[in-house]
Amino acid sequence: MSATPLPQGRLEQQLEDGKPLYTEGEAVAEAHRCLFCHDAPCITACPTGIDIPRFIRKIGTGNLRGSAQTILSANLLGYSCARVCPVEVLCAGACVYNAWERTPIAIGRLQRYATETLFAQGEAGTLLPRAAANGKRIACVGAGPASLAAAGYLALEGCEATVFDRNPLPGGLNTTGVAPYKMPAEGSLREFEFLASLGVRFEGGVEVGRDVPAAKLLADHDAVFLGPGLGGDTTLAIPGAEGAGVQGATAWIERMKLDPTASLAGVTRAIVVGGGNTAIDAARELAQLGVAEVSLLYRRTQADMSGYAHELEAARAEGVRFVERAVPAAFVRENSVLKALRLSDGREFPCELVVLAIGQASLAALAQAFPDVATDAKGRIVVDAETGATGNAKVWAGGDATGGELVVTGVQDGKRAARAIAKALGIPVRDDAPMLAGHGTVRT
Ligand SMILES: Cc1cc2nc3c(=O)[nH]c(=O)nc-3n(C[C@H](O)[C@H](O)[C@H](O)COP(=O)(O)OP(=O)(O)OC[C@H]3O[C@@H](n4cnc5c(N)ncnc54)[C@H](O)[C@@H]3O)c2cc1C
Ligand code: SF4
């Protein structure tokens, strides 16, 4: 579906769409199940406050353009959110149908239907009202969901908004990390084309702090938004950790999604270490790619896991073996070839591949390159909760770098900062400005 070419032969292309695009008939039938609740709890549960019954009603009446407009004004990344949001614990989890033990409305699939159909018709670029150019220049660091949202909302108000990313491709983890059965990289790139059509500029392959110093970014722009996400995968300091066969989860997932030379040849037994959603994703991906034995090893019990229970159940259904109280002690190698993972209690798990999903470093050093931008003990950028403002009057921040964990919360952070930046720069914000859509609306 994307005009942006990616190389063929990537592993992610072998994975099937977990929730395929609805047909028109399916979408209309599902839309008609919605009760269009007054004070709808699904709206409150959406971090960006999309008017869910409103967009669903428009699908039911055949007004797809209006439906997409309702979604995308409140959430410029409403397409990727439709595909990657954990709706089970957000909007669909709050749907009134749950109280009657009936299947909640498939909000994510309906949202995907409206946005993807509009994208395919090539009309999305004219959906949202745009203000005349105002001469203000905004730099966003990182081209993930948080920065893209900030840049998109400010571009719509007439700013020149440029997003810089060290990666050659835009989209952040939507492109490099999200499980392909939710959304392949093409989906994220297609969404970026929509944002580009709103005026967002992209400078790929530019690492801020290395290729462009923080001081130059500040001097050349009226405001800077920091959305760099998190850094590299945490490693395990145990014997045998160095060498082939042991990989960090985000590094492995990125190769699986984007690198046509990535291969699972010779891997019949794989182990994923970790208890979060990234660990479960990696295990499900390996199982779906045909690895015969996939084990998910977690140091504590299921009750202590940060990963979603519904994702763990899905992993189990796909054949992933879940092992509790498993503390790695050493990688067993023969002639440097990985043979097994040994646990502290002596158990050994033979394997050809170990994927470590035990956390990611912070990018505190980048934040600290900007004067007066503070980080906390965990390396997260300290921001004002209402606005995303930092200690530097020209710098705002949001997304995972400030403690976020989801695409949708990153988007809301970007929208929140866009409102605050517009106010700080004295940009007149129109009454129908998309950045004002969604709950939490404040005329900042
Ligand atoms: C494997 C994985 C799967 C996930 N799956 C889901 C999911 O299904 N649903 C969900 O809601 N969330 C998911 N998440 C979480 C979600 O992806 C993040 O919360 C979200 O992407 C955060 O957005 P962000 O804009 O803050 O950062 P990111 O998406 O991480 O983007 C940050 C960007 O900044 C760039 N950058 C960093 N430093 C610099 C620099 N110095 N100069 C220039 N660019 C820089 C990076 O290259 C990156 O592209 C997942 C996370 C992971 C790791
Ligand atoms: S709570 Fe469920 S039924 Fe009510 S408006 Fe939201 S999606 Fe429709």
PDB file of C-alpha atoms in Angstrom, residues 128-366:
ATOM      1  CA  LEU A 128      -7.871  18.908   7.554  1.00  0.00           C
ATOM      2  CA  PRO A 129      -7.968  22.710   7.416  1.00  0.00           C
ATOM      3  CA  ARG A 130      -4.565  24.372   7.013  1.00  0.00           C
ATOM      4  CA  ALA A 131      -3.582  27.886   8.057  1.00  0.00           C
ATOM      5  CA  ALA A 132      -1.390  30.213   5.979  1.00  0.00           C
ATOM      6  CA  ALA A 133       2.382  30.131   6.554  1.00  0.00           C
ATOM      7  CA  ASN A 134       3.403  32.060   9.670  1.00  0.00           C
ATOM      8  CA  GLY A 135       7.204  32.049   9.265  1.00  0.00           C
ATOM      9  CA  LYS A 136       7.869  30.072  12.464  1.00  0.00           C
ATOM     10  CA  ARG A 137      10.417  27.259  12.225  1.00  0.00           C
ATOM     11  CA  ILE A 138      10.104  24.147  14.402  1.00  0.00           C
ATOM     12  CA  ALA A 139      12.656  21.317  14.739  1.00  0.00           C
ATOM     13  CA  CYS A 140      11.573  17.898  16.018  1.00  0.00           C
ATOM     14  CA  VAL A 141      14.251  15.435  17.104  1.00  0.00           C
ATOM     15  CA  GLY A 142      13.338  11.866  16.142  1.00  0.00           C
ATOM     16  CA  ALA A 143      10.705  10.922  13.580  1.00  0.00           C
ATOM     17  CA  GLY A 144       8.660   8.678  15.856  1.00  0.00           C
ATOM     18  CA  PRO A 145       4.989   9.130  16.738  1.00  0.00           C
ATOM     19  CA  ALA A 146       5.585  11.898  19.315  1.00  0.00           C
ATOM     20  CA  SER A 147       7.615  14.142  17.005  1.00  0.00           C
ATOM     21  CA  LEU A 148       5.440  13.405  13.971  1.00  0.00           C
ATOM     22  CA  ALA A 149       2.329  14.455  15.882  1.00  0.00           C
ATOM     23  CA  ALA A 150       3.940  17.670  17.146  1.00  0.00           C
ATOM     24  CA  ALA A 151       5.255  18.501  13.678  1.00  0.00           C
ATOM     25  CA  GLY A 152       1.958  17.662  11.957  1.00  0.00           C
ATOM     26  CA  TYR A 153      -0.212  19.787  14.216  1.00  0.00           C
ATOM     27  CA  LEU A 154       2.203  22.731  13.957  1.00  0.00           C
ATOM     28  CA  ALA A 155       2.499  22.372  10.166  1.00  0.00           C
ATOM     29  CA  LEU A 156      -1.295  22.603   9.965  1.00  0.00           C
ATOM     30  CA  GLU A 157      -1.093  25.941  11.832  1.00  0.00           C
ATOM     31  CA  GLY A 158       1.335  27.289   9.231  1.00  0.00           C
ATOM     32  CA  CYS A 159       4.720  26.492  10.803  1.00  0.00           C
ATOM     33  CA  GLU A 160       7.680  25.110   8.895  1.00  0.00           C
ATOM     34  CA  ALA A 161       8.100  21.859  10.843  1.00  0.00           C
ATOM     35  CA  THR A 162      11.122  19.635  10.183  1.00  0.00           C
ATOM     36  CA  VAL A 163      11.632  16.220  11.717  1.00  0.00           C
ATOM     37  CA  PHE A 164      15.224  14.940  12.027  1.00  0.00           C
ATOM     38  CA  ASP A 165      15.989  11.245  12.469  1.00  0.00           C
ATOM     39  CA  ARG A 166      19.230   9.327  12.551  1.00  0.00           C
ATOM     40  CA  ASN A 167      17.430   6.555  10.688  1.00  0.00           C
ATOM     41  CA  PRO A 168      16.948   6.952   6.953  1.00  0.00           C
ATOM     42  CA  LEU A 169      13.252   6.045   7.308  1.00  0.00           C
ATOM     43  CA  PRO A 170      10.619   8.032   9.224  1.00  0.00           C
ATOM     44  CA  GLY A 171       8.143   6.548  11.708  1.00  0.00           C
ATOM     45  CA  GLY A 172      10.357   5.608  14.688  1.00  0.00           C
ATOM     46  CA  LEU A 173       9.328   2.296  16.245  1.00  0.00           C
ATOM     47  CA  ASN A 174       6.167   2.257  14.118  1.00  0.00           C
ATOM     48  CA  THR A 175       8.554   1.492  11.244  1.00  0.00           C
ATOM     49  CA  THR A 176      11.319  -0.403  13.042  1.00  0.00           C
ATOM     50  CA  GLY A 177       9.665  -2.124  16.008  1.00  0.00           C
ATOM     51  CA  VAL A 178       5.933  -2.788  15.825  1.00  0.00           C
ATOM     52  CA  ALA A 179       4.947  -6.420  15.302  1.00  0.00           C
ATOM     53  CA  PRO A 180       4.320  -7.046  11.588  1.00  0.00           C
ATOM     54  CA  TYR A 181       1.072  -8.938  12.262  1.00  0.00           C
ATOM     55  CA  LYS A 182      -0.227  -5.628  13.652  1.00  0.00           C
ATOM     56  CA  MET A 183       1.345  -3.303  11.083  1.00  0.00           C
ATOM     57  CA  PRO A 184       4.233  -3.885   8.665  1.00  0.00           C
ATOM     58  CA  ALA A 185       6.753  -1.125   7.982  1.00  0.00           C
ATOM     59  CA  GLU A 186       4.886  -0.132   4.797  1.00  0.00           C
ATOM     60  CA  GLY A 187       1.899   0.933   6.903  1.00  0.00           C
ATOM     61  CA  SER A 188       4.030   3.324   8.928  1.00  0.00           C
ATOM     62  CA  LEU A 189       5.648   4.753   5.800  1.00  0.00           C
ATOM     63  CA  ARG A 190       2.234   5.228   4.211  1.00  0.00           C
ATOM     64  CA  GLU A 191       1.155   7.153   7.287  1.00  0.00           C
ATOM     65  CA  PHE A 192       4.232   9.348   6.961  1.00  0.00           C
ATOM     66  CA  GLU A 193       3.199  10.194   3.388  1.00  0.00           C
ATOM     67  CA  PHE A 194      -0.041  11.550   4.849  1.00  0.00           C
ATOM     68  CA  LEU A 195       1.901  13.662   7.360  1.00  0.00           C
ATOM     69  CA  ALA A 196       4.208  14.890   4.605  1.00  0.00           C
ATOM     70  CA  SER A 197       1.109  15.944   2.655  1.00  0.00           C
ATOM     71  CA  LEU A 198       0.248  18.211   5.610  1.00  0.00           C
ATOM     72  CA  GLY A 199       3.630  19.911   5.238  1.00  0.00           C
ATOM     73  CA  VAL A 200       5.873  17.912   7.607  1.00  0.00           C
ATOM     74  CA  ARG A 201       9.457  17.857   6.325  1.00  0.00           C
ATOM     75  CA  PHE A 202      11.785  14.916   6.964  1.00  0.00           C
ATOM     76  CA  GLU A 203      15.586  14.951   7.258  1.00  0.00           C
ATOM     77  CA  GLY A 204      16.633  11.282   7.449  1.00  0.00           C
ATOM     78  CA  GLY A 205      20.085  10.010   8.367  1.00  0.00           C
ATOM     79  CA  VAL A 206      20.769  13.063  10.547  1.00  0.00           C
ATOM     80  CA  GLU A 207      21.773  12.394  14.148  1.00  0.00           C
ATOM     81  CA  VAL A 208      21.187  15.411  16.329  1.00  0.00           C
ATOM     82  CA  GLY A 209      24.134  15.917  18.661  1.00  0.00           C
ATOM     83  CA  ARG A 210      26.513  14.397  16.100  1.00  0.00           C
ATOM     84  CA  ASP A 211      25.590  15.662  12.615  1.00  0.00           C
ATOM     85  CA  VAL A 212      23.768  18.762  13.878  1.00  0.00           C
ATOM     86  CA  PRO A 213      24.796  20.208  17.255  1.00  0.00           C
ATOM     87  CA  ALA A 214      22.024  21.080  19.705  1.00  0.00           C
ATOM     88  CA  ALA A 215      23.178  24.712  19.699  1.00  0.00           C
ATOM     89  CA  LYS A 216      22.688  24.992  15.931  1.00  0.00           C
ATOM     90  CA  LEU A 217      19.240  23.438  16.094  1.00  0.00           C
ATOM     91  CA  LEU A 218      18.276  25.970  18.766  1.00  0.00           C
ATOM     92  CA  ALA A 219      19.754  28.883  16.837  1.00  0.00           C
ATOM     93  CA  ASP A 220      18.060  27.933  13.567  1.00  0.00           C
ATOM     94  CA  HIS A 221      14.562  27.325  14.956  1.00  0.00           C
ATOM     95  CA  ASP A 222      11.928  29.098  17.028  1.00  0.00           C
ATOM     96  CA  ALA A 223      11.160  25.946  19.033  1.00  0.00           C
ATOM     97  CA  VAL A 224      12.545  22.422  19.413  1.00  0.00           C
ATOM     98  CA  PHE A 225      10.577  19.281  20.308  1.00  0.00           C
ATOM     99  CA  LEU A 226      12.567  16.332  21.663  1.00  0.00           C
ATOM    100  CA  GLY A 227      11.079  12.935  20.797  1.00  0.00           C
ATOM    101  CA  PRO A 228      14.122  10.656  20.529  1.00  0.00           C
ATOM    102  CA  GLY A 229      12.554   7.642  22.239  1.00  0.00           C
ATOM    103  CA  LEU A 230      14.905   5.202  23.956  1.00  0.00           C
ATOM    104  CA  GLY A 231      18.409   3.927  23.180  1.00  0.00           C
ATOM    105  CA  GLY A 232      19.952   0.506  22.593  1.00  0.00           C
ATOM    106  CA  ASP A 233      18.928  -2.827  24.132  1.00  0.00           C
ATOM    107  CA  THR A 234      20.154  -3.701  27.612  1.00  0.00           C
ATOM    108  CA  THR A 235      22.632  -6.588  27.619  1.00  0.00           C
ATOM    109  CA  LEU A 236      23.159  -9.421  30.135  1.00  0.00           C
ATOM    110  CA  ALA A 237      26.504  -9.357  31.930  1.00  0.00           C
ATOM    111  CA  ILE A 238      26.902 -13.145  32.206  1.00  0.00           C
ATOM    112  CA  PRO A 239      29.502 -15.524  30.697  1.00  0.00           C
ATOM    113  CA  GLY A 240      29.156 -16.147  26.964  1.00  0.00           C
ATOM    114  CA  ALA A 241      27.032 -13.064  26.286  1.00  0.00           C
ATOM    115  CA  GLU A 242      29.364 -11.793  23.590  1.00  0.00           C
ATOM    116  CA  GLY A 243      29.146 -13.482  20.222  1.00  0.00           C
ATOM    117  CA  ALA A 244      26.821 -14.782  17.543  1.00  0.00           C
ATOM    118  CA  GLY A 245      23.379 -16.036  18.508  1.00  0.00           C
ATOM    119  CA  VAL A 246      22.660 -13.488  21.259  1.00  0.00           C
ATOM    120  CA  GLN A 247      20.835 -10.347  20.178  1.00  0.00           C
ATOM    121  CA  GLY A 248      18.957  -7.440  21.712  1.00  0.00           C
ATOM    122  CA  ALA A 249      15.230  -7.522  20.993  1.00  0.00           C
ATOM    123  CA  THR A 250      14.759  -4.157  19.277  1.00  0.00           C
ATOM    124  CA  ALA A 251      17.871  -4.752  17.157  1.00  0.00           C
ATOM    125  CA  TRP A 252      16.617  -8.210  16.145  1.00  0.00           C
ATOM    126  CA  ILE A 253      13.079  -6.980  15.428  1.00  0.00           C
ATOM    127  CA  GLU A 254      14.383  -4.093  13.309  1.00  0.00           C
ATOM    128  CA  ARG A 255      16.454  -6.497  11.203  1.00  0.00           C
ATOM    129  CA  MET A 256      13.511  -8.903  10.895  1.00  0.00           C
ATOM    130  CA  LYS A 257      11.325  -6.045   9.627  1.00  0.00           C
ATOM    131  CA  LEU A 258      13.703  -4.160   7.353  1.00  0.00           C
ATOM    132  CA  ASP A 259      16.863  -6.096   6.469  1.00  0.00           C
ATOM    133  CA  PRO A 260      16.507  -8.555   3.576  1.00  0.00           C
ATOM    134  CA  THR A 261      19.712 -10.336   4.673  1.00  0.00           C
ATOM    135  CA  ALA A 262      18.252 -11.272   8.076  1.00  0.00           C
ATOM    136  CA  SER A 263      17.604 -15.010   8.261  1.00  0.00           C
ATOM    137  CA  LEU A 264      16.492 -17.698  10.690  1.00  0.00           C
ATOM    138  CA  ALA A 265      18.237 -20.493   8.799  1.00  0.00           C
ATOM    139  CA  GLY A 266      19.465 -23.108  11.263  1.00  0.00           C
ATOM    140  CA  VAL A 267      17.347 -21.795  14.125  1.00  0.00           C
ATOM    141  CA  THR A 268      14.934 -24.426  15.414  1.00  0.00           C
ATOM    142  CA  ARG A 269      15.033 -23.477  19.114  1.00  0.00           C
ATOM    143  CA  ALA A 270      14.884 -19.856  20.197  1.00  0.00           C
ATOM    144  CA  ILE A 271      14.682 -18.262  23.618  1.00  0.00           C
ATOM    145  CA  VAL A 272      13.362 -14.823  24.440  1.00  0.00           C
ATOM    146  CA  VAL A 273      14.334 -13.384  27.818  1.00  0.00           C
ATOM    147  CA  GLY A 274      12.006 -10.801  29.367  1.00  0.00           C
ATOM    148  CA  GLY A 275       8.508 -10.183  30.690  1.00  0.00           C
ATOM    149  CA  GLY A 276       7.323  -7.094  28.830  1.00  0.00           C
ATOM    150  CA  ASN A 277       5.405  -6.576  25.612  1.00  0.00           C
ATOM    151  CA  THR A 278       8.579  -6.434  23.527  1.00  0.00           C
ATOM    152  CA  ALA A 279       9.527  -9.898  24.820  1.00  0.00           C
ATOM    153  CA  ILE A 280       6.085 -11.311  23.999  1.00  0.00           C
ATOM    154  CA  ASP A 281       6.165  -9.685  20.544  1.00  0.00           C
ATOM    155  CA  ALA A 282       9.572 -11.214  19.782  1.00  0.00           C
ATOM    156  CA  ALA A 283       8.415 -14.656  20.926  1.00  0.00           C
ATOM    157  CA  ARG A 284       5.244 -14.472  18.825  1.00  0.00           C
ATOM    158  CA  GLU A 285       7.223 -13.282  15.800  1.00  0.00           C
ATOM    159  CA  LEU A 286       9.688 -16.169  16.092  1.00  0.00           C
ATOM    160  CA  ALA A 287       6.852 -18.672  16.451  1.00  0.00           C
ATOM    161  CA  GLN A 288       4.957 -17.234  13.487  1.00  0.00           C
ATOM    162  CA  LEU A 289       8.150 -17.326  11.426  1.00  0.00           C
ATOM    163  CA  GLY A 290       8.262 -21.086  11.916  1.00  0.00           C
ATOM    164  CA  VAL A 291      10.864 -21.581  14.659  1.00  0.00           C
ATOM    165  CA  ALA A 292       9.850 -24.991  16.048  1.00  0.00           C
ATOM    166  CA  GLU A 293      10.516 -24.343  19.765  1.00  0.00           C
ATOM    167  CA  VAL A 294      10.152 -20.845  21.180  1.00  0.00           C
ATOM    168  CA  SER A 295      10.516 -20.336  24.933  1.00  0.00           C
ATOM    169  CA  LEU A 296       9.801 -17.121  26.794  1.00  0.00           C
ATOM    170  CA  LEU A 297      11.861 -16.990  29.973  1.00  0.00           C
ATOM    171  CA  TYR A 298      10.968 -14.570  32.738  1.00  0.00           C
ATOM    172  CA  ARG A 299      12.778 -14.108  36.034  1.00  0.00           C
ATOM    173  CA  ARG A 300       9.619 -13.727  38.143  1.00  0.00           C
ATOM    174  CA  THR A 301       6.030 -15.027  37.799  1.00  0.00           C
ATOM    175  CA  GLN A 302       3.284 -14.236  35.306  1.00  0.00           C
ATOM    176  CA  ALA A 303       1.603 -11.991  37.888  1.00  0.00           C
ATOM    177  CA  ASP A 304       4.706  -9.772  37.932  1.00  0.00           C
ATOM    178  CA  MET A 305       4.945  -9.382  34.150  1.00  0.00           C
ATOM    179  CA  SER A 306       4.469  -5.960  32.575  1.00  0.00           C
ATOM    180  CA  GLY A 307       3.365  -7.579  29.290  1.00  0.00           C
ATOM    181  CA  TYR A 308      -0.355  -7.741  28.589  1.00  0.00           C
ATOM    182  CA  ALA A 309      -2.164 -10.936  29.631  1.00  0.00           C
ATOM    183  CA  HIS A 310      -4.055 -11.064  26.306  1.00  0.00           C
ATOM    184  CA  GLU A 311      -0.754 -10.951  24.397  1.00  0.00           C
ATOM    185  CA  LEU A 312       0.723 -13.741  26.526  1.00  0.00           C
ATOM    186  CA  GLU A 313      -2.375 -15.855  25.873  1.00  0.00           C
ATOM    187  CA  ALA A 314      -1.993 -15.253  22.139  1.00  0.00           C
ATOM    188  CA  ALA A 315       1.673 -16.279  22.371  1.00  0.00           C
ATOM    189  CA  ARG A 316       0.744 -19.488  24.167  1.00  0.00           C
ATOM    190  CA  ALA A 317      -1.894 -20.236  21.534  1.00  0.00           C
ATOM    191  CA  GLU A 318       0.839 -19.921  18.920  1.00  0.00           C
ATOM    192  CA  GLY A 319       2.935 -22.532  20.736  1.00  0.00           C
ATOM    193  CA  VAL A 320       5.277 -20.318  22.788  1.00  0.00           C
ATOM    194  CA  ARG A 321       6.345 -22.042  26.006  1.00  0.00           C
ATOM    195  CA  PHE A 322       6.317 -19.681  28.989  1.00  0.00           C
ATOM    196  CA  VAL A 323       8.839 -20.387  31.760  1.00  0.00           C
ATOM    197  CA  GLU A 324       8.584 -18.547  35.071  1.00  0.00           C
ATOM    198  CA  ARG A 325      11.337 -17.957  37.647  1.00  0.00           C
ATOM    199  CA  ALA A 326      14.043 -18.355  35.017  1.00  0.00           C
ATOM    200  CA  VAL A 327      17.193 -16.393  35.857  1.00  0.00           C
ATOM    201  CA  PRO A 328      19.904 -16.662  33.170  1.00  0.00           C
ATOM    202  CA  ALA A 329      23.370 -17.523  34.495  1.00  0.00           C
ATOM    203  CA  ALA A 330      25.485 -18.320  31.403  1.00  0.00           C
ATOM    204  CA  PHE A 331      25.355 -18.821  27.653  1.00  0.00           C
ATOM    205  CA  VAL A 332      26.800 -22.219  26.846  1.00  0.00           C
ATOM    206  CA  ARG A 333      29.034 -22.158  23.748  1.00  0.00           C
ATOM    207  CA  GLU A 334      31.081 -24.791  21.958  1.00  0.00           C
ATOM    208  CA  ASN A 335      33.836 -23.375  19.755  1.00  0.00           C
ATOM    209  CA  SER A 336      32.029 -20.064  20.259  1.00  0.00           C
ATOM    210  CA  VAL A 337      28.812 -21.476  18.744  1.00  0.00           C
ATOM    211  CA  LEU A 338      25.775 -20.902  21.004  1.00  0.00           C
ATOM    212  CA  LYS A 339      24.407 -24.211  22.286  1.00  0.00           C
ATOM    213  CA  ALA A 340      22.211 -23.395  25.287  1.00  0.00           C
ATOM    214  CA  LEU A 341      21.184 -20.941  27.958  1.00  0.00           C
ATOM    215  CA  ARG A 342      21.919 -22.098  31.507  1.00  0.00           C
ATOM    216  CA  LEU A 343      19.797 -20.807  34.388  1.00  0.00           C
ATOM    217  CA  SER A 344      20.893 -20.037  37.957  1.00  0.00           C
ATOM    218  CA  ASP A 345      19.114 -23.188  39.164  1.00  0.00           C
ATOM    219  CA  GLY A 346      21.161 -25.333  36.772  1.00  0.00           C
ATOM    220  CA  ARG A 347      18.444 -25.937  34.158  1.00  0.00           C
ATOM    221  CA  GLU A 348      19.697 -25.709  30.587  1.00  0.00           C
ATOM    222  CA  PHE A 349      17.695 -24.729  27.509  1.00  0.00           C
ATOM    223  CA  PRO A 350      19.309 -25.824  24.250  1.00  0.00           C
ATOM    224  CA  CYS A 351      18.982 -23.103  21.610  1.00  0.00           C
ATOM    225  CA  GLU A 352      20.492 -21.529  18.517  1.00  0.00           C
ATOM    226  CA  LEU A 353      19.209 -18.008  19.204  1.00  0.00           C
ATOM    227  CA  VAL A 354      18.617 -15.913  22.328  1.00  0.00           C
ATOM    228  CA  VAL A 355      16.774 -12.601  22.055  1.00  0.00           C
ATOM    229  CA  LEU A 356      17.180 -10.299  25.065  1.00  0.00           C
ATOM    230  CA  ALA A 357      14.158  -8.115  25.800  1.00  0.00           C
ATOM    231  CA  ILE A 358      15.170  -6.817  29.205  1.00  0.00           C
ATOM    232  CA  GLY A 359      14.992  -3.088  28.587  1.00  0.00           C
ATOM    233  CA  GLN A 360      16.486  -0.213  26.652  1.00  0.00           C
ATOM    234  CA  ALA A 361      18.978   2.479  27.638  1.00  0.00           C
ATOM    235  CA  SER A 362      17.930   6.111  27.958  1.00  0.00           C
ATOM    236  CA  LEU A 363      19.186   8.841  25.645  1.00  0.00           C
ATOM    237  CA  ALA A 364      19.870  11.218  28.527  1.00  0.00           C
ATOM    238  CA  ALA A 365      23.099  12.488  26.944  1.00  0.00           C
ATOM    239  CA  LEU A 366      21.177  13.871  23.967  1.00  0.00           C
TER     240      LEU A 366
END
